[in-house]
Coordinates of C-alpha atoms in Angstrom, one line a residue:
Chain A
M905 CA -14.0 -7.0 21.8
A906 CA -11.8 -5.3 24.8
D907 CA -10.1 -2.1 24.0
P908 CA -6.7 -3.2 22.5
V909 CA -5.1 0.1 23.5
L910 CA -5.7 -0.2 26.9
S911 CA -4.9 -3.9 27.6
V912 CA -1.7 -3.7 26.1
P913 CA 0.8 -4.1 29.3
L914 CA 3.6 -1.1 29.3
F915 CA 6.3 -4.3 29.0
I916 CA 5.0 -5.3 25.4
E917 CA 4.2 -1.0 24.6
L918 CA 8.0 -0.5 25.5
L919 CA 8.7 -3.4 23.0
D920 CA 6.8 -2.1 20.5
L921 CA 9.0 1.8 20.4
L922 CA 12.0 -0.4 20.8
G923 CA 11.1 -2.5 17.0
T924 CA 10.1 0.9 16.0
A925 CA 13.2 2.4 16.7
A926 CA 15.3 -0.2 15.5
F927 CA 13.3 -0.2 11.7
A928 CA 13.5 3.4 11.6
A929 CA 16.3 3.1 11.4
T930 CA 16.5 0.8 8.7
G931 CA 14.4 2.7 6.9
A932 CA 16.6 6.4 7.8
F933 CA 19.9 4.3 6.5
K934 CA 18.1 3.2 2.9
A935 CA 17.3 6.8 2.7
V936 CA 20.9 8.0 3.5
E937 CA 22.3 5.9 0.8
H938 CA 19.7 6.7 -1.7
K939 CA 20.4 10.6 -1.2
S940 CA 17.2 11.8 0.6
D941 CA 17.5 15.2 2.3
I942 CA 16.9 15.1 6.2
V943 CA 12.9 15.4 5.5
G944 CA 12.9 12.4 3.0
I945 CA 15.1 10.4 5.9
I946 CA 12.3 10.9 8.3
V947 CA 9.4 10.4 6.1
L948 CA 10.9 6.8 4.9
A949 CA 12.3 6.2 8.7
S950 CA 8.6 6.9 10.0
I951 CA 7.3 4.5 7.2
T952 CA 9.1 2.0 8.0
G953 CA 8.9 2.1 11.4
V954 CA 5.3 2.5 11.9
A955 CA 3.8 1.1 8.7
G956 CA 3.5 -2.4 9.8
G957 CA 1.9 -1.4 12.9
M958 CA -0.4 0.4 11.3
L959 CA -1.4 -1.9 8.7
R960 CA -2.2 -4.2 11.4
D961 CA -4.3 -2.0 13.4
M962 CA -6.1 -1.3 10.1
I963 CA -7.2 -5.0 9.2
F964 CA -8.0 -5.7 12.7
G965 CA -9.9 -2.4 13.3
R966 CA -8.0 -0.7 15.6
I967 CA -8.6 2.9 14.9
P968 CA -6.7 5.2 14.8
P969 CA -3.7 3.3 14.9
V970 CA -1.4 2.8 18.1
A971 CA 1.4 5.3 15.9
I972 CA -1.5 7.7 15.7
A973 CA -2.8 7.7 18.9
N974 CA 0.8 7.9 20.7
P975 CA 2.8 10.6 20.0
L976 CA 6.0 8.6 21.3
Y977 CA 5.9 6.6 18.0
V978 CA 6.4 9.1 15.3
A979 CA 8.5 11.1 17.9
I980 CA 11.0 7.8 18.6
T981 CA 11.1 7.7 14.4
I982 CA 12.1 11.4 13.7
G983 CA 15.0 10.8 16.4
M984 CA 15.8 7.8 14.8
A985 CA 16.1 9.3 11.4
I986 CA 17.9 12.7 13.0
A987 CA 20.6 10.4 14.7
I988 CA 21.4 8.2 11.5
F989 CA 22.0 11.3 9.5
F990 CA 24.2 12.9 11.9
L991 CA 26.2 9.2 12.5
Y992 CA 25.9 7.6 9.2
K993 CA 29.6 7.7 8.8
S994 CA 30.5 6.1 11.8
F995 CA 28.0 3.4 11.8
K996 CA 28.4 2.4 8.2
Q997 CA 32.0 0.7 8.9
Y998 CA 30.0 -2.0 10.9
E999 CA 29.3 -4.3 7.9
G1000 CA 25.5 -5.5 7.9
I1001 CA 24.0 -3.1 10.9
V1002 CA 21.2 -2.4 9.3
L1003 CA 20.2 -6.0 8.7
M1004 CA 21.1 -6.3 12.2
F1005 CA 18.4 -3.7 13.1
D1006 CA 16.3 -4.9 10.8
A1007 CA 16.6 -8.4 12.2
V1008 CA 16.1 -6.8 15.9
G1009 CA 13.2 -5.4 14.6
L1010 CA 11.7 -8.5 12.8
G1011 CA 11.9 -10.5 16.3
V1012 CA 10.0 -7.0 18.4
F1013 CA 7.4 -6.9 16.2
T1014 CA 6.5 -10.6 15.2
V1015 CA 5.7 -10.6 18.8
I1016 CA 4.2 -7.6 19.2
G1017 CA 1.8 -8.5 16.2
A1018 CA 0.8 -11.9 17.7
S1019 CA 0.3 -10.8 21.4
F1020 CA -1.8 -8.2 19.7
A1021 CA -4.4 -10.7 18.4
Y1022 CA -4.0 -12.6 21.7
G1023 CA -5.2 -9.8 23.0
V1024 CA -8.0 -9.4 20.8
Y1025 CA -9.0 -12.9 20.0
G1026 CA -7.3 -15.1 22.5
L1027 CA -5.3 -18.4 21.6
N1028 CA -6.0 -18.5 18.1
F1029 CA -2.8 -19.5 16.0
L1030 CA -3.8 -18.2 12.4
A1031 CA -4.8 -14.6 13.7
M1032 CA -1.4 -14.7 16.0
A1033 CA 0.6 -16.0 12.4
F1034 CA -0.9 -13.3 10.1
A1035 CA -1.0 -10.6 12.9
G1036 CA 2.7 -11.3 13.9
I1037 CA 4.0 -11.6 9.8
V1038 CA 2.1 -8.5 8.9
T1039 CA 3.6 -6.1 11.6
A1040 CA 7.3 -7.8 11.1
V1041 CA 7.4 -7.4 7.2
G1042 CA 4.8 -4.7 6.3
G1043 CA 7.0 -1.9 7.2
G1044 CA 10.2 -3.5 5.5
I1045 CA 8.4 -4.1 2.0
L1046 CA 8.0 -0.7 2.0
R1047 CA 11.0 0.7 2.4
D1048 CA 12.4 -1.8 0.3
V1049 CA 9.9 -1.3 -2.6
F1050 CA 9.9 2.3 -1.9
V1051 CA 13.9 2.6 -2.9
N1052 CA 13.3 0.3 -5.7
E1053 CA 14.7 -2.7 -4.4
I1054 CA 13.3 -6.3 -4.4
P1055 CA 11.6 -6.7 -0.4
I1056 CA 14.2 -8.7 1.6
V1057 CA 11.5 -11.3 2.5
F1058 CA 11.6 -12.6 -0.6
V1059 CA 14.9 -13.1 -1.5
K1060 CA 16.8 -13.6 1.4
E1061 CA 17.6 -16.2 3.7
L1062 CA 15.0 -17.6 6.4
Y1063 CA 13.4 -14.5 6.8
A1064 CA 9.4 -14.6 7.4
S1065 CA 10.0 -17.9 8.1
A1066 CA 12.2 -16.7 11.1
S1067 CA 9.2 -14.6 12.2
F1068 CA 7.1 -17.7 11.6
V1069 CA 8.9 -19.6 13.6
G1070 CA 8.5 -16.9 16.1
V1071 CA 4.7 -16.8 16.4
V1072 CA 4.7 -20.9 16.7
A1073 CA 7.2 -20.8 19.9
F1074 CA 4.9 -18.1 21.2
F1075 CA 1.6 -19.9 20.5
G1076 CA 3.3 -22.4 22.2
M1077 CA 4.5 -20.7 25.2
L1078 CA 1.1 -19.2 25.6
A1079 CA -1.0 -22.4 25.7
A1080 CA 1.5 -24.0 27.9
G1081 CA 0.0 -21.0 30.2
V1082 CA 3.4 -19.1 30.1
S1083 CA 2.8 -15.1 30.5
V1084 CA 3.0 -12.8 27.6
N1085 CA 5.4 -10.4 29.2
L1086 CA 7.5 -13.5 29.8
A1087 CA 7.1 -15.2 26.7
A1088 CA 7.9 -12.4 24.7
I1089 CA 11.6 -12.0 25.1
P1090 CA 13.1 -15.7 24.3
C1091 CA 10.7 -15.7 21.3
I1092 CA 12.0 -12.5 20.4
A1093 CA 15.4 -13.7 20.9
L1094 CA 14.5 -16.9 18.3
V1095 CA 13.7 -14.8 15.8
T1096 CA 16.2 -12.2 15.5
G1097 CA 19.0 -14.8 16.6
L1098 CA 17.4 -17.2 13.5
R1099 CA 17.6 -14.5 11.2
M1100 CA 21.1 -13.4 12.3
L1101 CA 22.3 -17.3 12.1
A1102 CA 20.9 -17.4 8.8
M1103 CA 22.7 -13.9 7.6
R1104 CA 25.9 -15.7 9.1
Y1105 CA 25.7 -19.1 7.4
N1106 CA 23.8 -18.4 4.8
W1107 CA 21.0 -20.6 6.2
N1108 CA 18.3 -21.0 3.1
L1109 CA 15.1 -22.9 3.3
P1110 CA 14.9 -25.0 -0.1
R1111 CA 13.7 -23.1 -3.0
P1112 CA 12.4 -24.5 -6.6
K1113 CA 14.6 -25.2 -8.9
V1114 CA 13.8 -22.8 -11.8
Chain B
M60 CA -25.7 -1.9 6.9
A61 CA -26.7 -5.7 6.4
D62 CA -23.9 -7.8 7.5
P63 CA -21.9 -8.0 4.3
V64 CA -20.5 -11.2 5.5
L65 CA -23.2 -12.9 6.3
S66 CA -25.1 -11.7 3.4
V67 CA -22.6 -13.3 1.0
P68 CA -24.3 -16.3 -1.1
L69 CA -22.8 -19.5 -0.9
F70 CA -21.9 -20.0 -4.2
I71 CA -20.3 -16.5 -4.5
E72 CA -18.0 -17.2 -1.5
L73 CA -17.3 -20.5 -3.4
L74 CA -16.5 -18.2 -6.5
D75 CA -14.2 -15.9 -3.8
L76 CA -11.9 -18.8 -3.0
L77 CA -11.5 -19.5 -6.8
G78 CA -10.3 -15.8 -7.5
T79 CA -8.1 -16.2 -5.0
A80 CA -6.6 -19.5 -5.5
A81 CA -6.1 -18.6 -9.2
F82 CA -4.2 -15.2 -8.1
A83 CA -2.3 -16.4 -5.4
A84 CA -1.1 -19.3 -8.2
T85 CA 0.4 -15.8 -10.2
G86 CA 2.4 -14.3 -7.2
A87 CA 3.7 -17.6 -6.5
F88 CA 5.0 -18.1 -10.0
K89 CA 6.6 -14.7 -9.6
A90 CA 8.1 -15.7 -6.4
V91 CA 9.5 -18.8 -7.9
E92 CA 11.0 -16.8 -10.7
H93 CA 12.8 -14.7 -8.6
K94 CA 14.1 -16.9 -6.2
S95 CA 12.3 -16.9 -3.4
D96 CA 12.5 -19.5 -0.9
I97 CA 9.2 -21.3 0.2
V98 CA 7.9 -19.2 3.2
G99 CA 8.8 -15.9 0.4
I100 CA 6.7 -17.7 -2.1
I101 CA 3.8 -18.3 0.5
V102 CA 4.1 -14.7 1.4
L103 CA 3.9 -13.5 -2.1
A104 CA 1.3 -16.0 -3.1
S105 CA -0.9 -14.9 -0.3
I106 CA -0.4 -11.0 -0.8
T107 CA -1.2 -11.5 -4.4
G108 CA -4.5 -13.9 -3.7
V109 CA -5.8 -11.6 -0.7
A110 CA -4.5 -7.9 -1.5
G111 CA -7.5 -7.2 -3.7
G112 CA -10.1 -8.0 -1.4
M113 CA -8.9 -6.9 1.8
L114 CA -8.6 -3.6 0.4
R115 CA -11.9 -2.9 -0.9
D116 CA -13.2 -4.3 2.4
M117 CA -11.0 -1.6 4.5
I118 CA -12.2 0.9 2.1
F119 CA -15.4 0.0 2.4
G120 CA -15.3 -0.7 5.9
R121 CA -15.8 -4.9 6.5
I122 CA -13.5 -5.1 9.4
P123 CA -11.9 -7.3 9.9
P124 CA -11.6 -8.3 6.3
V125 CA -13.1 -11.6 5.1
A126 CA -9.8 -13.1 4.4
I127 CA -8.9 -13.1 8.4
A128 CA -12.3 -13.9 9.2
N129 CA -12.6 -17.3 7.3
P130 CA -9.5 -19.3 8.1
L131 CA -10.1 -21.1 3.9
Y132 CA -8.3 -17.7 2.1
V133 CA -5.2 -18.2 3.6
A134 CA -5.6 -22.1 3.7
I135 CA -5.9 -21.7 0.0
T136 CA -3.2 -19.3 -0.7
I137 CA -0.7 -21.6 1.3
G138 CA -2.0 -24.5 -0.7
M139 CA -1.4 -23.0 -4.2
A140 CA 2.0 -21.7 -3.1
I141 CA 2.9 -25.3 -2.0
A142 CA 1.5 -27.0 -5.0
I143 CA 3.3 -24.2 -7.4
F144 CA 6.9 -24.9 -5.6
F145 CA 6.6 -28.6 -6.0
L146 CA 5.1 -28.6 -9.6
Y147 CA 6.8 -25.5 -11.2
K148 CA 8.8 -27.1 -13.8
S149 CA 5.6 -29.4 -14.8
F150 CA 3.6 -25.8 -15.1
K151 CA 6.5 -23.8 -16.8
Q152 CA 6.5 -25.7 -20.2
Y153 CA 3.0 -24.0 -20.7
E154 CA 4.0 -20.4 -22.2
G155 CA 1.6 -18.5 -20.9
I156 CA 0.0 -20.2 -18.1
V157 CA 0.5 -17.3 -15.2
L158 CA -1.7 -15.0 -17.6
M159 CA -3.7 -17.2 -17.9
F160 CA -4.5 -17.6 -14.0
D161 CA -4.3 -14.0 -13.5
A162 CA -7.3 -13.8 -16.1
V163 CA -9.4 -16.1 -14.4
G164 CA -8.5 -13.9 -11.4
L165 CA -9.5 -10.9 -12.9
G166 CA -13.0 -12.5 -13.8
V167 CA -13.9 -13.6 -10.7
F168 CA -12.6 -10.6 -8.5
T169 CA -14.2 -7.9 -11.1
V170 CA -17.6 -10.1 -9.9
I171 CA -17.0 -10.4 -6.6
G172 CA -16.3 -7.4 -5.8
A173 CA -19.2 -5.7 -7.9
S174 CA -21.7 -8.1 -6.1
F175 CA -19.7 -6.9 -2.6
A176 CA -20.7 -3.6 -3.4
Y177 CA -24.3 -4.9 -4.7
G178 CA -25.0 -6.6 -1.5
V179 CA -24.4 -3.3 0.8
Y180 CA -25.3 0.0 -1.7
G181 CA -28.1 -1.7 -3.9
L182 CA -28.0 -1.0 -7.5
N183 CA -24.9 2.2 -7.7
F184 CA -23.2 1.5 -10.3
L185 CA -19.9 3.6 -9.5
A186 CA -19.6 2.2 -6.1
M187 CA -19.7 -1.3 -8.1
A188 CA -17.4 -0.4 -10.7
F189 CA -15.1 1.0 -8.0
A190 CA -14.9 -2.1 -5.6
G191 CA -14.6 -4.6 -8.8
I192 CA -11.6 -3.0 -10.5
V193 CA -9.9 -2.2 -6.7
T194 CA -10.9 -5.9 -6.0
A195 CA -9.5 -7.5 -9.6
V196 CA -6.4 -5.6 -9.9
G197 CA -5.1 -4.5 -6.1
G198 CA -3.6 -8.4 -5.8
G199 CA -1.8 -7.8 -9.2
I200 CA -0.3 -4.5 -8.7
L201 CA 1.4 -5.5 -5.4
R202 CA 3.0 -8.5 -6.7
D203 CA 4.3 -6.9 -9.5
V204 CA 5.3 -4.0 -7.9
F205 CA 6.8 -6.1 -5.0
V206 CA 9.2 -8.2 -7.4
N207 CA 10.1 -4.5 -9.0
E208 CA 7.4 -4.5 -12.5
I209 CA 5.6 -2.3 -13.7
P210 CA 2.2 -3.7 -13.0
I211 CA 0.3 -5.4 -15.8
V212 CA -2.4 -3.3 -15.4
F213 CA -0.5 -0.5 -16.6
V214 CA 1.3 -2.0 -19.9
K215 CA -0.7 -4.6 -21.3
E216 CA -3.5 -4.9 -23.5
L217 CA -7.1 -4.8 -22.0
Y218 CA -6.6 -5.4 -18.6
A219 CA -8.9 -3.1 -16.6
S220 CA -10.8 -2.3 -19.0
A221 CA -11.9 -6.0 -19.4
S222 CA -12.9 -5.8 -15.8
F223 CA -14.7 -2.5 -16.4
V224 CA -16.4 -4.2 -19.3
G225 CA -17.4 -7.1 -16.7
V226 CA -18.7 -4.3 -14.5
V227 CA -20.9 -2.8 -17.1
A228 CA -22.7 -6.1 -18.0
F229 CA -22.9 -7.4 -14.6
F230 CA -24.7 -4.1 -13.3
G231 CA -26.7 -4.1 -16.8
M232 CA -27.9 -7.9 -16.0
L233 CA -28.9 -6.9 -12.3
A234 CA -30.9 -4.1 -13.6
A235 CA -32.8 -6.2 -15.9
G236 CA -33.6 -8.1 -12.9
V237 CA -31.2 -11.3 -13.6
S238 CA -29.8 -13.0 -10.2
V239 CA -26.4 -12.3 -9.1
N240 CA -25.7 -16.0 -8.9
L241 CA -27.1 -16.4 -12.6
A242 CA -25.3 -13.4 -13.8
A243 CA -22.5 -14.0 -12.5
I244 CA -20.8 -16.8 -14.4
P245 CA -21.3 -15.0 -18.4
C246 CA -19.9 -12.2 -16.8
I247 CA -16.9 -13.8 -15.2
A248 CA -16.4 -15.3 -18.4
L249 CA -16.7 -12.3 -20.1
V250 CA -14.3 -10.5 -18.4
T251 CA -11.6 -13.5 -18.9
G252 CA -12.6 -14.4 -22.3
L253 CA -11.6 -10.9 -23.4
R254 CA -8.8 -10.4 -21.6
M255 CA -7.4 -14.2 -23.1
L256 CA -8.4 -12.7 -26.7
A257 CA -6.6 -9.6 -26.0
M258 CA -3.7 -11.4 -25.0
R259 CA -4.2 -13.7 -28.0
Y260 CA -4.5 -10.9 -30.8
N261 CA -3.1 -8.5 -28.9
W262 CA -5.8 -6.1 -28.7
N263 CA -5.0 -2.7 -27.2
L264 CA -7.0 0.1 -26.6
P265 CA -5.6 3.3 -28.0
R266 CA -2.3 4.6 -26.7
P267 CA -1.6 8.8 -27.0
K268 CA 1.3 8.9 -29.4
V269 CA 4.6 10.5 -27.1
Chain C
M455 CA -16.5 12.7 16.9
A456 CA -18.2 15.1 14.5
D457 CA -19.0 13.6 11.3
P458 CA -15.8 15.1 9.7
V459 CA -18.0 14.4 5.9
L460 CA -20.4 17.0 7.5
S461 CA -18.4 19.1 8.9
V462 CA -16.0 19.6 5.8
P463 CA -16.9 23.5 4.6
L464 CA -17.6 24.0 1.2
F465 CA -14.6 26.0 0.1
I466 CA -12.3 23.3 1.8
E467 CA -14.4 20.4 -0.4
L468 CA -13.6 23.0 -4.1
L469 CA -10.0 22.9 -3.1
D470 CA -9.9 19.4 -2.7
L471 CA -11.4 18.5 -5.9
L472 CA -8.8 21.0 -7.1
G473 CA -5.8 18.8 -5.5
T474 CA -7.5 16.1 -7.0
A475 CA -7.1 16.9 -9.9
A476 CA -3.3 18.2 -9.8
F477 CA -2.5 14.8 -9.0
A478 CA -4.5 12.9 -11.2
A479 CA -2.9 15.2 -14.3
T480 CA 0.7 13.9 -12.8
G481 CA -0.6 10.4 -12.5
A482 CA -2.1 10.8 -16.4
F483 CA 1.1 12.0 -17.4
K484 CA 3.1 9.3 -15.8
A485 CA 0.9 6.5 -17.6
V486 CA 1.5 8.8 -20.9
E487 CA 5.1 8.2 -20.7
H488 CA 4.8 4.6 -19.7
K489 CA 2.5 3.7 -22.7
S490 CA -0.7 2.6 -20.9
D491 CA -3.9 2.9 -22.8
I492 CA -6.6 5.1 -21.9
V493 CA -8.1 2.4 -19.4
G494 CA -4.6 2.2 -17.9
I495 CA -4.5 6.1 -17.6
I496 CA -7.1 6.4 -15.8
V497 CA -6.2 4.4 -13.3
L498 CA -3.0 5.4 -12.6
A499 CA -4.5 9.0 -12.5
S500 CA -7.8 7.5 -10.2
I501 CA -5.0 6.4 -7.8
T502 CA -2.8 9.2 -7.9
G503 CA -5.4 11.5 -7.4
V504 CA -7.6 9.9 -4.3
A505 CA -5.0 7.5 -2.6
G506 CA -3.2 9.5 0.3
G507 CA -6.5 11.4 0.6
M508 CA -8.0 7.9 0.8
L509 CA -5.5 6.7 3.2
R510 CA -5.9 9.6 5.6
D511 CA -9.6 9.0 5.8
M512 CA -9.0 4.7 6.6
I513 CA -6.2 5.7 8.9
F514 CA -8.7 8.2 11.0
G515 CA -11.6 6.2 10.4
R516 CA -13.5 8.3 8.2
I517 CA -15.3 4.9 6.1
P518 CA -16.1 5.3 3.5
P519 CA -13.4 7.6 2.2
V520 CA -14.7 10.6 0.9
A521 CA -13.5 9.8 -2.5
I522 CA -15.9 6.7 -2.6
A523 CA -19.1 8.6 -0.8
N524 CA -18.2 11.7 -3.0
P525 CA -18.5 10.4 -7.1
L526 CA -17.4 13.8 -7.8
Y527 CA -13.8 12.8 -7.0
V528 CA -13.6 9.7 -9.5
A529 CA -15.3 11.8 -11.9
I530 CA -12.6 14.5 -12.1
T531 CA -9.8 11.8 -12.3
I532 CA -11.5 9.8 -15.0
G533 CA -12.5 13.5 -16.8
M534 CA -8.0 14.3 -15.9
A535 CA -7.3 11.4 -18.0
I536 CA -8.9 11.4 -20.4
A537 CA -8.3 15.4 -21.4
I538 CA -4.1 14.3 -20.7
F539 CA -4.8 11.4 -23.0
F540 CA -5.7 14.1 -25.9
L541 CA -3.9 16.7 -24.9
Y542 CA -0.5 15.4 -23.9
K543 CA 1.0 16.4 -27.0
S544 CA 0.5 20.2 -26.3
F545 CA 0.9 19.9 -22.9
K546 CA 4.4 17.9 -23.1
Q547 CA 6.6 20.9 -24.8
Y548 CA 5.8 22.8 -21.5
E549 CA 8.9 21.6 -19.8
G550 CA 8.0 20.9 -16.1
I551 CA 4.2 20.9 -16.3
V552 CA 4.3 17.4 -14.2
L553 CA 6.2 19.2 -11.6
M554 CA 4.0 22.2 -11.6
F555 CA 0.8 20.3 -10.9
D556 CA 2.6 18.1 -8.2
A557 CA 3.6 21.4 -6.4
V558 CA 0.0 22.5 -6.5
G559 CA -1.5 19.2 -5.3
L560 CA 1.0 19.2 -3.0
G561 CA 0.2 22.4 -1.3
V562 CA -3.4 21.9 -1.4
F563 CA -3.4 18.5 -0.1
T564 CA -1.1 19.7 2.9
V565 CA -4.0 21.8 3.8
I566 CA -6.7 20.0 2.8
G567 CA -5.3 17.1 5.5
A568 CA -4.3 19.1 8.2
S569 CA -7.9 20.8 8.3
F570 CA -9.5 17.6 7.9
A571 CA -7.0 17.0 11.1
Y572 CA -8.2 20.0 13.1
G573 CA -12.1 19.4 12.3
V574 CA -11.8 16.1 14.1
Y575 CA -8.7 16.8 17.1
G576 CA -9.1 20.8 17.1
L577 CA -5.8 22.4 17.3
N578 CA -3.2 19.2 17.5
F579 CA -0.2 19.8 15.8
L580 CA 1.1 16.1 15.7
A581 CA -2.2 14.8 13.7
M582 CA -2.6 17.9 11.7
A583 CA 1.3 17.1 10.5
F584 CA 0.4 13.5 10.1
A585 CA -2.5 14.0 8.3
G586 CA -1.3 16.9 6.1
I587 CA 1.7 14.9 4.8
V588 CA 0.2 11.9 4.0
T589 CA -2.3 13.6 2.5
A590 CA 0.1 14.9 0.3
V591 CA 2.6 12.5 -0.4
G592 CA 0.4 9.5 -0.6
G593 CA -0.7 9.2 -4.0
G594 CA 2.4 10.8 -5.1
I595 CA 4.4 8.2 -3.7
L596 CA 2.3 4.8 -5.3
R597 CA 2.1 6.7 -8.5
D598 CA 6.3 6.5 -8.7
V599 CA 6.3 3.2 -7.4
F600 CA 3.8 1.6 -9.8
V601 CA 6.1 2.7 -12.7
N602 CA 8.8 1.8 -10.9
E603 CA 10.6 4.9 -10.0
I604 CA 12.1 6.2 -6.4
P605 CA 9.1 8.3 -5.3
I606 CA 9.9 12.1 -5.7
V607 CA 9.6 12.3 -2.0
F608 CA 12.4 10.7 -1.2
V609 CA 15.1 12.1 -4.0
K610 CA 14.1 16.1 -4.6
E611 CA 14.8 19.3 -3.7
L612 CA 12.7 20.8 -0.6
Y613 CA 9.2 18.5 -1.1
A614 CA 7.7 16.9 2.6
S615 CA 9.7 19.6 3.7
A616 CA 7.7 22.2 2.1
S617 CA 4.9 20.3 3.4
F618 CA 6.0 20.3 6.9
V619 CA 6.5 24.0 6.5
G620 CA 2.5 24.6 5.4
V621 CA 1.3 22.5 8.4
V622 CA 3.6 25.1 10.8
A623 CA 1.9 27.7 8.9
F624 CA -1.4 26.7 9.2
F625 CA -1.3 25.4 12.7
G626 CA 0.4 29.0 13.4
M627 CA -2.1 31.2 11.7
L628 CA -5.2 29.0 13.8
A629 CA -3.8 29.4 16.7
A630 CA -3.7 33.1 16.0
G631 CA -7.5 32.7 15.4
V632 CA -7.9 33.0 11.5
S633 CA -10.0 31.0 10.4
V634 CA -9.7 27.8 8.3
N635 CA -10.8 29.0 4.8
L636 CA -8.8 32.2 5.4
A637 CA -5.5 30.7 6.2
A638 CA -6.0 28.1 3.1
I639 CA -4.9 30.2 0.4
P640 CA -1.7 31.6 2.0
C641 CA -0.8 28.5 3.1
I642 CA -1.5 26.6 -0.4
A643 CA 0.3 29.2 -1.9
L644 CA 3.4 29.0 0.9
V645 CA 4.1 25.4 -0.1
T646 CA 3.6 25.4 -3.7
G647 CA 5.4 27.9 -4.1
L648 CA 8.5 27.1 -1.7
R649 CA 8.0 23.8 -3.8
M650 CA 8.7 25.6 -7.1
L651 CA 11.3 28.1 -5.8
A652 CA 12.9 25.2 -4.9
M653 CA 12.8 23.4 -8.4
R654 CA 13.8 26.4 -10.1
Y655 CA 16.7 27.7 -8.0
N656 CA 17.7 23.7 -6.8
W657 CA 17.3 24.3 -2.9
N658 CA 18.2 21.6 -1.2
L659 CA 18.4 20.6 2.4
P660 CA 21.3 19.2 4.0
R661 CA 22.2 15.5 3.3
P662 CA 24.6 13.3 4.6
K663 CA 27.9 12.9 2.9
V664 CA 27.6 9.2 2.0

């Protein structure tokens, strides 16, 4: 196995930091709403920002996880937590802003996770889907569970499904010979866009009649 | 350490897939009851089906976990989720059917976890008990927590205790020279039977007076 | 990397067992309050006692985690669970006793986690802070989530912040040439004392106005 840390291109690492920041913001918002103090906000922001990727790394054996090996990750989650702490009032007037950050994180982490699996296992759809979805939904699940809510992934419009569609598109583009860097942006846009349209127009997949 | 993946006999692997299917069904039921869409159902079924074994593998250093290395596991959890999605109405008339699947999973995963530890560490009771119980209760704990319920293991009649009794019996049979394959079935039947009798007759271990 | 298991001095290991016992007691109390039976109490006590350290070990690649490799850990959590089971009534008249045990565990595990990272990475503040805080808050987060409460770390007076202050002090003393064993006690006392004073006088860090 090639060293997965070294094989991550700079562009993908920058994207990963962006997704970390987006998810960290959602964790910080939730903590503010639950009246955490500044350190509680930092802790929930950090868990939300890095848990998905850390879980992926632990499952696939990248030890220590990149979020530990590279101090930038935690620096970014702490920075976002402090920013939200001060800017909460200005932000909260924009309704749905937390879900927007969440949608960005969902898109970025789907592609990051899938490209990680691609770097390690090559063009293996199952590994890419698993790593993509775990990375994308892991942090948000913990965030919601820790403030005693049912995780968004189990109750909302297109969520894991948007992530899954992104993996399919990403896999297809790589299979067609497109480079990882080139495939990343449209696939992220696809997931994030799909999720935001689903919120806007209340798109849902079929649910069983209970 | 022998490669634990290769040392798993076919019979045990088949049992493991059965336990995975049983727990996946319970996760799918819970997700349906919480009005998840089809992908949310697949995600909760998969977590419930593979999380206990994955946690066991990560704790004991089998990386990647068997549920990743072998695509059959996730194929089964997805299949169960889709089946429950379509058959929910027919199933739900049988009261307690979720708890019955759960009891089957509890029995199978207790023995699977204990036999994994036996394969790696030999006849070590503590390792067998730890691996057996983690495998058996891990997925169900996450399932319940993710839909905002207190995990069954903390509130119900004989549950972890049934698993523990199964480990004791399994350990005893192996110590007496019985083969793993031969010991597996009666020990699974013991755990599952004990759990179902406990539900039926409301057997409880002593609880402190609060 | 030196073998982290062997490099742990006896004194630190004894402290680790003390922290495990303190957290196990808090888990046992919670389980009793939620009417778990004796085995449910043992399971929650064990999770609370060992999960933080186990998560730390899994993140940093110490496999199997020390709480598995050394049977004393689980023996202690089981012992505490049984003790609380019988002594619950005598204990509960002392208001706040659970939070006191929790404060002791917080202090001990902060220093244990930080000294683990110090043993592996040397004087690296980020690694020490991460390992210290994960070890200190991990078990308590799971304990609270599993009984459907918002984890104490997100809602209470100085909590993760007390742990953080302890890491800063510990790092400073090691940097100044104090030995790990000598630095451990005052830093534990600092965290535990800070947390208990915060409870007593209701000290809080700033929270955003929502």
